Amino acid sequence: MTVIVTDAGFGPETWTAGFEVSNALDLASDADPAALSACIEGAEIIRIDFPSFADGRGFTLARQLRLMGYAGRLRAKGHVLADQYAMARRTGFDEVEISAELAARQPQEQWLARAQWGAHNYQARLRGGSAAR
């Protein structure tokens, strides 16, 4: 069983079409964004795998996809920790897919504590402005 984490907390899987369909992409963290430019057009959801919590390439890939104009649903999958949720949101992810085991070790409250990710943008505070999402 998987748990989907959003700014509202834990929720069920809402993407029911699977990732073997043409409008869904399932990417490894080392995917080349330049090679994906033709693939992202028409994709409703892109899921990027995090093989380890210490592997930050998925954050970079998400940001690059957003800069390339991808406006669909972007999901991080795998070894993402509650402490990394704010970074996931800032780099463009809409949600995080975690295992039930991780959800038990890091309950919803830990993720919700980072759900106000836009309010903790130190760069905006340094510029004297409000945090932008």
XYZ file of N, CA, C and O in Angstrom:
532
model
N 0.834 -1.184 0.000
C 0.000 0.000 0.000
C 0.882 1.253 0.000
O 1.909 1.292 0.662
N 0.460 2.245 -0.747
C 1.189 3.508 -0.768
C 0.342 4.600 -0.147
O -0.885 4.512 -0.089
N 1.034 5.627 0.314
C 0.388 6.790 0.910
C 0.819 7.997 0.084
O 1.993 8.151 -0.239
N -0.129 8.848 -0.252
C 0.169 10.066 -0.994
C 0.171 11.219 0.001
O -0.781 11.410 0.747
N 1.258 11.991 0.001
C 1.409 13.126 0.899
C 1.231 14.414 0.094
O 1.873 14.594 -0.946
N 0.352 15.282 0.581
C 0.165 16.611 0.003
C 0.194 17.612 1.154
O 0.355 17.228 2.320
N -0.004 18.871 0.848
C -0.039 19.890 1.895
C -1.176 19.647 2.895
O -1.156 20.169 4.005
N -2.165 18.843 2.514
C -3.278 18.522 3.396
C -3.006 17.306 4.277
O -3.813 16.967 5.131
N -1.869 16.635 4.066
C -1.530 15.458 4.863
C -1.578 14.188 4.041
O -1.403 14.207 2.829
N -1.825 13.065 4.710
C -1.862 11.762 4.055
C -3.190 11.566 3.339
O -4.240 11.968 3.838
N -3.116 10.915 2.209
C -4.326 10.609 1.467
C -4.135 9.362 0.635
O -3.022 8.832 0.520
N -5.203 8.905 0.007
C -5.122 7.698 -0.819
C -4.598 8.025 -2.214
O -4.523 9.183 -2.623
N -4.276 7.004 -2.939
C -3.894 7.135 -4.342
C -5.095 7.654 -5.122
O -6.193 7.127 -5.004
N -4.903 8.696 -5.897
C -5.992 9.229 -6.710
C -5.730 9.075 -8.202
O -6.608 9.338 -9.002
N -4.528 8.677 -8.584
C -4.219 8.407 -9.987
C -4.509 6.931 -10.228
O -3.781 6.059 -9.776
N -5.579 6.646 -10.930
C -6.017 5.257 -11.079
C -5.672 4.649 -12.429
O -5.889 3.466 -12.636
N -5.119 5.429 -13.342
C -4.828 4.929 -14.685
C -3.545 4.107 -14.751
O -3.274 3.468 -15.755
N -2.731 4.141 -13.697
C -1.462 3.434 -13.720
C -0.400 4.253 -14.439
O -0.663 5.339 -14.948
N 0.812 3.714 -14.484
C 1.920 4.437 -15.104
C 2.396 3.772 -16.388
O 3.454 4.097 -16.902
N 1.588 2.858 -16.912
C 1.916 2.202 -18.169
C 1.146 2.815 -19.328
O 1.178 2.307 -20.437
N 0.446 3.911 -19.091
C -0.359 4.564 -20.129
C 0.432 5.704 -20.754
O 1.415 6.190 -20.185
N -0.021 6.161 -21.904
C 0.740 7.166 -22.656
C 0.757 8.544 -21.997
O 1.643 9.341 -22.287
N -0.198 8.851 -21.152
C -0.234 10.179 -20.531
C 0.403 10.193 -19.141
O 0.193 11.119 -18.366
N 1.214 9.180 -18.832
C 1.906 9.096 -17.547
C 3.360 8.684 -17.791
O 3.631 7.817 -18.617
N 4.268 9.332 -17.082
C 5.687 8.982 -17.188
C 6.197 8.564 -15.821
O 5.893 9.208 -14.820
N 6.976 7.513 -15.799
C 7.620 7.014 -14.586
C 9.117 7.119 -14.827
O 9.665 6.381 -15.649
N 9.781 8.064 -14.158
C 11.179 8.368 -14.457
C 12.121 7.976 -13.335
O 11.777 8.091 -12.157
N 13.315 7.588 -13.716
C 14.398 7.384 -12.756
C 14.977 8.755 -12.418
O 14.842 9.705 -13.192
N 15.635 8.854 -11.293
C 16.193 10.130 -10.860
C 17.315 10.628 -11.765
O 17.633 11.805 -11.769
N 17.892 9.731 -12.553
C 18.983 10.131 -13.438
C 18.526 10.345 -14.884
O 19.341 10.419 -15.797
N 17.218 10.490 -15.105
C 16.707 10.736 -16.454
C 17.256 12.054 -16.990
O 17.447 13.009 -16.242
N 17.506 12.080 -18.280
C 18.029 13.276 -18.931
C 16.864 14.171 -19.338
O 16.084 13.811 -20.222
N 16.730 15.351 -18.717
C 15.592 16.211 -19.038
C 15.568 16.651 -20.507
O 14.502 16.812 -21.082
N 16.720 16.829 -21.118
C 16.760 17.242 -22.519
C 16.112 16.195 -23.417
O 15.462 16.525 -24.406
N 16.269 14.933 -23.073
C 15.685 13.859 -23.863
C 14.183 13.712 -23.617
O 13.504 12.993 -24.339
N 13.660 14.390 -22.621
C 12.250 14.251 -22.251
C 11.351 15.325 -22.839
O 10.142 15.251 -22.695
N 11.915 16.323 -23.486
C 11.119 17.466 -23.928
C 9.920 17.056 -24.776
O 8.834 17.605 -24.629
N 10.079 16.091 -25.659
C 8.963 15.639 -26.492
C 7.988 14.776 -25.697
O 6.793 14.759 -25.986
N 8.476 14.081 -24.682
C 7.640 13.155 -23.908
C 6.724 13.861 -22.922
O 5.652 13.354 -22.607
N 7.143 15.018 -22.424
C 6.353 15.644 -21.357
C 5.088 16.312 -21.888
O 4.134 16.490 -21.145
N 5.092 16.634 -23.171
C 3.894 17.234 -23.743
C 2.771 16.194 -23.753
O 2.931 15.094 -24.268
N 1.682 16.512 -23.155
C 0.557 15.590 -23.070
C 0.559 14.696 -21.849
O -0.410 13.992 -21.593
N 1.645 14.708 -21.081
C 1.686 13.888 -19.864
C 0.843 14.545 -18.774
O 1.009 15.722 -18.483
N -0.060 13.798 -18.215
C -0.889 14.306 -17.116
C -0.178 14.187 -15.780
O -0.436 14.969 -14.867
N 0.678 13.180 -15.656
C 1.396 12.956 -14.409
C 2.796 12.434 -14.729
O 2.977 11.636 -15.650
N 3.769 12.931 -13.985
C 5.136 12.427 -14.059
C 5.541 12.040 -12.644
O 5.388 12.841 -11.715
N 6.032 10.822 -12.504
C 6.495 10.328 -11.207
C 7.998 10.105 -11.292
O 8.482 9.435 -12.201
N 8.719 10.713 -10.353
C 10.179 10.607 -10.320
C 10.580 9.782 -9.111
O 10.192 10.084 -7.980
N 11.379 8.758 -9.364
C 11.813 7.844 -8.304
C 12.972 8.431 -7.501
O 13.882 9.045 -8.061
N 12.921 8.254 -6.206
C 14.010 8.596 -5.292
C 14.524 7.286 -4.704
O 13.931 6.756 -3.767
N 15.620 6.740 -5.241
C 16.117 5.453 -4.765
C 16.706 5.516 -3.362
O 16.809 4.494 -2.688
N 17.073 6.710 -2.914
C 17.665 6.897 -1.587
C 17.327 8.300 -1.112
O 17.250 9.230 -1.917
N 17.153 8.451 0.186
C 16.881 9.790 0.705
C 18.075 10.719 0.518
O 17.946 11.940 0.529
N 19.254 10.162 0.287
C 20.460 10.969 0.077
C 20.673 11.333 -1.393
O 21.616 12.042 -1.716
N 19.812 10.870 -2.272
C 19.937 11.126 -3.706
C 19.032 12.294 -4.083
O 17.817 12.151 -4.181
N 19.604 13.464 -4.294
C 18.823 14.664 -4.586
C 18.604 14.949 -6.051
O 18.043 15.981 -6.418
N 19.010 14.026 -6.932
C 18.852 14.279 -8.366
C 17.395 14.466 -8.778
O 17.099 15.216 -9.704
N 16.478 13.824 -8.071
C 15.060 13.971 -8.392
C 14.568 15.390 -8.194
O 13.713 15.881 -8.940
N 15.115 16.098 -7.209
C 14.754 17.498 -6.995
C 15.187 18.349 -8.184
O 14.450 19.202 -8.666
N 16.397 18.104 -8.660
C 16.918 18.840 -9.812
C 16.093 18.539 -11.053
O 15.741 19.454 -11.815
N 15.758 17.274 -11.260
C 14.965 16.879 -12.412
C 13.590 17.550 -12.377
O 13.111 18.063 -13.393
N 12.961 17.575 -11.207
C 11.650 18.217 -11.077
C 11.733 19.691 -11.443
O 10.897 20.214 -12.191
N 12.729 20.374 -10.933
C 12.886 21.800 -11.228
C 13.107 22.025 -12.715
O 12.531 22.937 -13.313
N 13.917 21.189 -13.331
C 14.175 21.333 -14.761
C 12.915 21.090 -15.583
O 12.658 21.795 -16.555
N 12.104 20.109 -15.191
C 10.846 19.866 -15.899
C 9.915 21.065 -15.798
O 9.270 21.460 -16.777
N 9.832 21.659 -14.621
C 8.988 22.852 -14.456
C 9.517 24.017 -15.298
O 8.751 24.730 -15.929
N 10.836 24.181 -15.338
C 11.423 25.249 -16.155
C 11.209 25.009 -17.647
O 11.161 25.956 -18.436
N 11.062 23.737 -18.033
C 10.788 23.393 -19.430
C 9.317 23.609 -19.780
O 8.927 23.421 -20.934
N 8.510 23.972 -18.791
C 7.105 24.264 -19.049
C 6.122 23.194 -18.647
O 4.921 23.334 -18.888
N 6.588 22.113 -18.030
C 5.651 21.070 -17.615
C 4.753 21.619 -16.506
O 5.232 22.098 -15.484
N 3.444 21.579 -16.733
C 2.491 22.131 -15.770
C 1.572 21.075 -15.178
O 0.679 21.398 -14.395
N 1.779 19.807 -15.530
C 0.938 18.732 -15.016
C 1.325 18.319 -13.603
O 2.106 18.981 -12.924
N 0.756 17.228 -13.197
C 0.978 16.687 -11.856
C 2.373 16.073 -11.770
O 2.752 15.272 -12.616
N 3.112 16.457 -10.744
C 4.477 15.976 -10.564
C 4.578 15.314 -9.194
O 4.265 15.942 -8.173
N 5.015 14.059 -9.194
C 5.037 13.272 -7.959
C 6.430 12.705 -7.684
O 7.066 12.150 -8.574
N 6.885 12.839 -6.446
C 8.105 12.176 -5.977
C 7.690 10.826 -5.410
O 6.674 10.720 -4.735
N 8.496 9.804 -5.672
C 8.160 8.456 -5.204
C 9.368 7.828 -4.536
O 10.474 7.896 -5.054
N 9.147 7.214 -3.402
C 10.214 6.422 -2.800
C 10.752 6.992 -1.518
O 10.002 7.364 -0.629
N 12.055 7.079 -1.455
C 12.740 7.443 -0.218
C 12.856 8.962 -0.060
O 13.935 9.531 -0.175
N 11.734 9.593 0.193
C 11.688 11.014 0.517
C 11.241 11.100 1.962
O 10.263 10.463 2.358
N 11.953 11.852 2.752
C 11.640 11.987 4.179
C 10.804 13.226 4.435
O 10.800 14.162 3.641
N 10.130 13.240 5.572
C 9.320 14.402 5.950
C 10.161 15.670 5.953
O 9.698 16.735 5.531
N 11.410 15.574 6.393
C 12.291 16.741 6.408
C 12.564 17.282 5.008
O 12.967 18.433 4.857
N 12.370 16.478 3.986
C 12.627 16.891 2.611
C 11.368 17.394 1.896
O 11.444 17.817 0.746
N 10.237 17.381 2.587
C 8.975 17.745 1.939
C 8.991 19.183 1.424
O 8.559 19.451 0.301
N 9.483 20.106 2.210
C 9.520 21.506 1.768
C 10.370 21.649 0.506
O 9.995 22.365 -0.427
N 11.504 20.968 0.447
C 12.346 21.016 -0.757
C 11.608 20.420 -1.948
O 11.675 20.956 -3.062
N 10.896 19.334 -1.723
C 10.137 18.720 -2.810
C 9.121 19.715 -3.368
O 9.002 19.882 -4.588
N 8.418 20.399 -2.509
C 7.412 21.373 -2.964
C 8.060 22.565 -3.665
O 7.579 23.022 -4.687
N 9.157 23.046 -3.130
C 9.833 24.199 -3.745
C 10.394 23.887 -5.128
O 10.495 24.774 -5.968
N 10.785 22.652 -5.347
C 11.361 22.299 -6.644
C 10.308 21.917 -7.669
O 10.644 21.674 -8.821
N 9.042 21.887 -7.269
C 7.970 21.680 -8.237
C 7.080 20.486 -8.039
O 6.104 20.306 -8.766
N 7.380 19.636 -7.071
C 6.520 18.476 -6.839
C 5.190 18.913 -6.237
O 5.134 19.819 -5.408
N 4.122 18.243 -6.660
C 2.790 18.477 -6.110
C 2.494 17.538 -4.952
O 1.698 17.863 -4.074
N 3.135 16.378 -4.973
C 2.845 15.348 -3.977
C 4.009 14.382 -3.867
O 4.898 14.355 -4.727
N 3.970 13.587 -2.809
C 5.001 12.583 -2.553
C 4.308 11.250 -2.289
O 3.344 11.192 -1.530
N 4.808 10.208 -2.917
C 4.290 8.853 -2.711
C 5.272 8.101 -1.825
O 6.430 7.939 -2.181
N 4.786 7.667 -0.660
C 5.644 6.939 0.272
C 5.005 5.593 0.608
O 3.814 5.383 0.397
N 5.808 4.724 1.171
C 5.303 3.408 1.571
C 4.548 3.534 2.897
O 4.742 4.490 3.664
N 3.722 2.553 3.170
C 2.996 2.518 4.446
C 3.980 2.409 5.611
O 3.736 2.971 6.686
N 5.096 1.716 5.385
C 6.111 1.577 6.439
C 6.730 2.928 6.800
O 6.912 3.245 7.972
N 7.052 3.734 5.785
C 7.594 5.067 6.061
C 6.552 5.948 6.725
O 6.859 6.702 7.649
N 5.315 5.828 6.297
C 4.234 6.612 6.909
C 4.077 6.254 8.388
O 3.775 7.115 9.215
N 4.304 5.007 8.741
C 4.223 4.597 10.145
C 5.391 5.157 10.958
O 5.225 5.549 12.107
N 6.589 5.210 10.350
C 7.768 5.749 11.043
C 7.761 7.268 11.116
O 8.303 7.849 12.051
N 7.199 7.901 10.085
C 7.111 9.359 10.034
C 5.642 9.721 9.838
O 5.192 9.911 8.709
N 4.900 9.816 10.927
C 3.457 10.022 10.819
C 3.090 11.369 10.179
O 3.909 12.259 10.014
N 1.836 11.470 9.853
C 1.295 12.633 9.156
C 1.698 13.961 9.805
O 1.987 14.933 9.114
N 1.742 14.007 11.117
C 2.069 15.251 11.817
C 3.446 15.781 11.416
O 3.662 16.988 11.324
N 4.396 14.866 11.185
C 5.733 15.294 10.776
C 5.710 15.928 9.386
O 6.438 16.881 9.119
N 4.880 15.415 8.510
C 4.766 15.977 7.159
C 3.999 17.290 7.200
O 4.371 18.247 6.522
N 2.936 17.334 7.994
C 2.142 18.567 8.095
C 2.959 19.715 8.683
O 2.718 20.876 8.360
N 3.923 19.396 9.535
C 4.774 20.434 10.113
C 5.591 21.140 9.030
O 6.050 22.261 9.232
N 5.757 20.493 7.886
C 6.507 21.096 6.775
C 5.595 21.529 5.636
O 6.056 21.974 4.584
N 4.272 21.412 5.836
C 3.319 21.734 4.777
C 3.238 23.229 4.487
O 2.809 23.619 3.410
N 3.650 24.062 5.407
C 3.681 25.502 5.160
C 5.035 25.875 4.580
O 5.688 26.815 5.008
N 5.444 25.121 3.583
C 6.776 25.242 3.005
C 7.050 26.620 2.435
O 8.175 27.093 2.452
N 6.057 27.310 1.955
C 6.259 28.637 1.395
C 6.555 29.680 2.445
O 7.185 30.700 2.179
N 6.133 29.425 3.685
C 6.334 30.389 4.769
C 7.747 30.351 5.318
O 8.134 31.218 6.083
N 8.525 29.364 4.917
C 9.870 29.211 5.459
C 10.934 29.413 4.388
O 11.976 28.778 4.413
N 10.664 30.303 3.473
C 11.590 30.576 2.386
C 12.578 31.634 2.845
O 12.281 32.822 2.854
N 13.761 31.212 3.237
C 14.736 32.145 3.790
C 15.185 33.169 2.754
O 15.498 34.301 3.102
N 15.185 32.814 1.479
C 15.601 33.769 0.461
C 14.635 34.940 0.387
O 15.055 36.088 0.279
N 13.336 34.662 0.467
C 12.352 35.747 0.454
C 12.485 36.596 1.706
O 12.361 37.821 1.649
N 12.748 35.967 2.843
C 12.929 36.738 4.076
C 14.147 37.641 3.971
O 14.133 38.778 4.435
N 15.214 37.173 3.356
C 16.415 37.982 3.191
C 16.163 39.176 2.275
O 16.722 40.245 2.466
N 15.299 38.980 1.281
C 14.965 40.073 0.376
C 13.950 41.026 0.991
O 13.654 42.059 0.418
N 13.393 40.649 2.134
C 12.416 41.503 2.815
C 11.008 41.357 2.314
O 10.145 42.139 2.652
N 10.765 40.334 1.511
C 9.429 40.132 0.966
C 8.763 38.919 1.573
O 9.327 38.237 2.428
N 7.563 38.686 1.130
C 6.851 37.490 1.579
C 7.306 36.303 0.751
O 7.833 36.455 -0.341
N 7.062 35.140 1.270
C 7.495 33.922 0.596
C 6.579 33.667 -0.597
O 5.376 33.726 -0.487
N 7.160 33.422 -1.720
C 6.390 33.123 -2.925
C 6.480 31.632 -3.198
O 7.493 31.000 -2.997
N 5.405 31.086 -3.703
C 5.383 29.661 -4.031
C 5.751 29.441 -5.447
O 5.511 30.038 -6.352
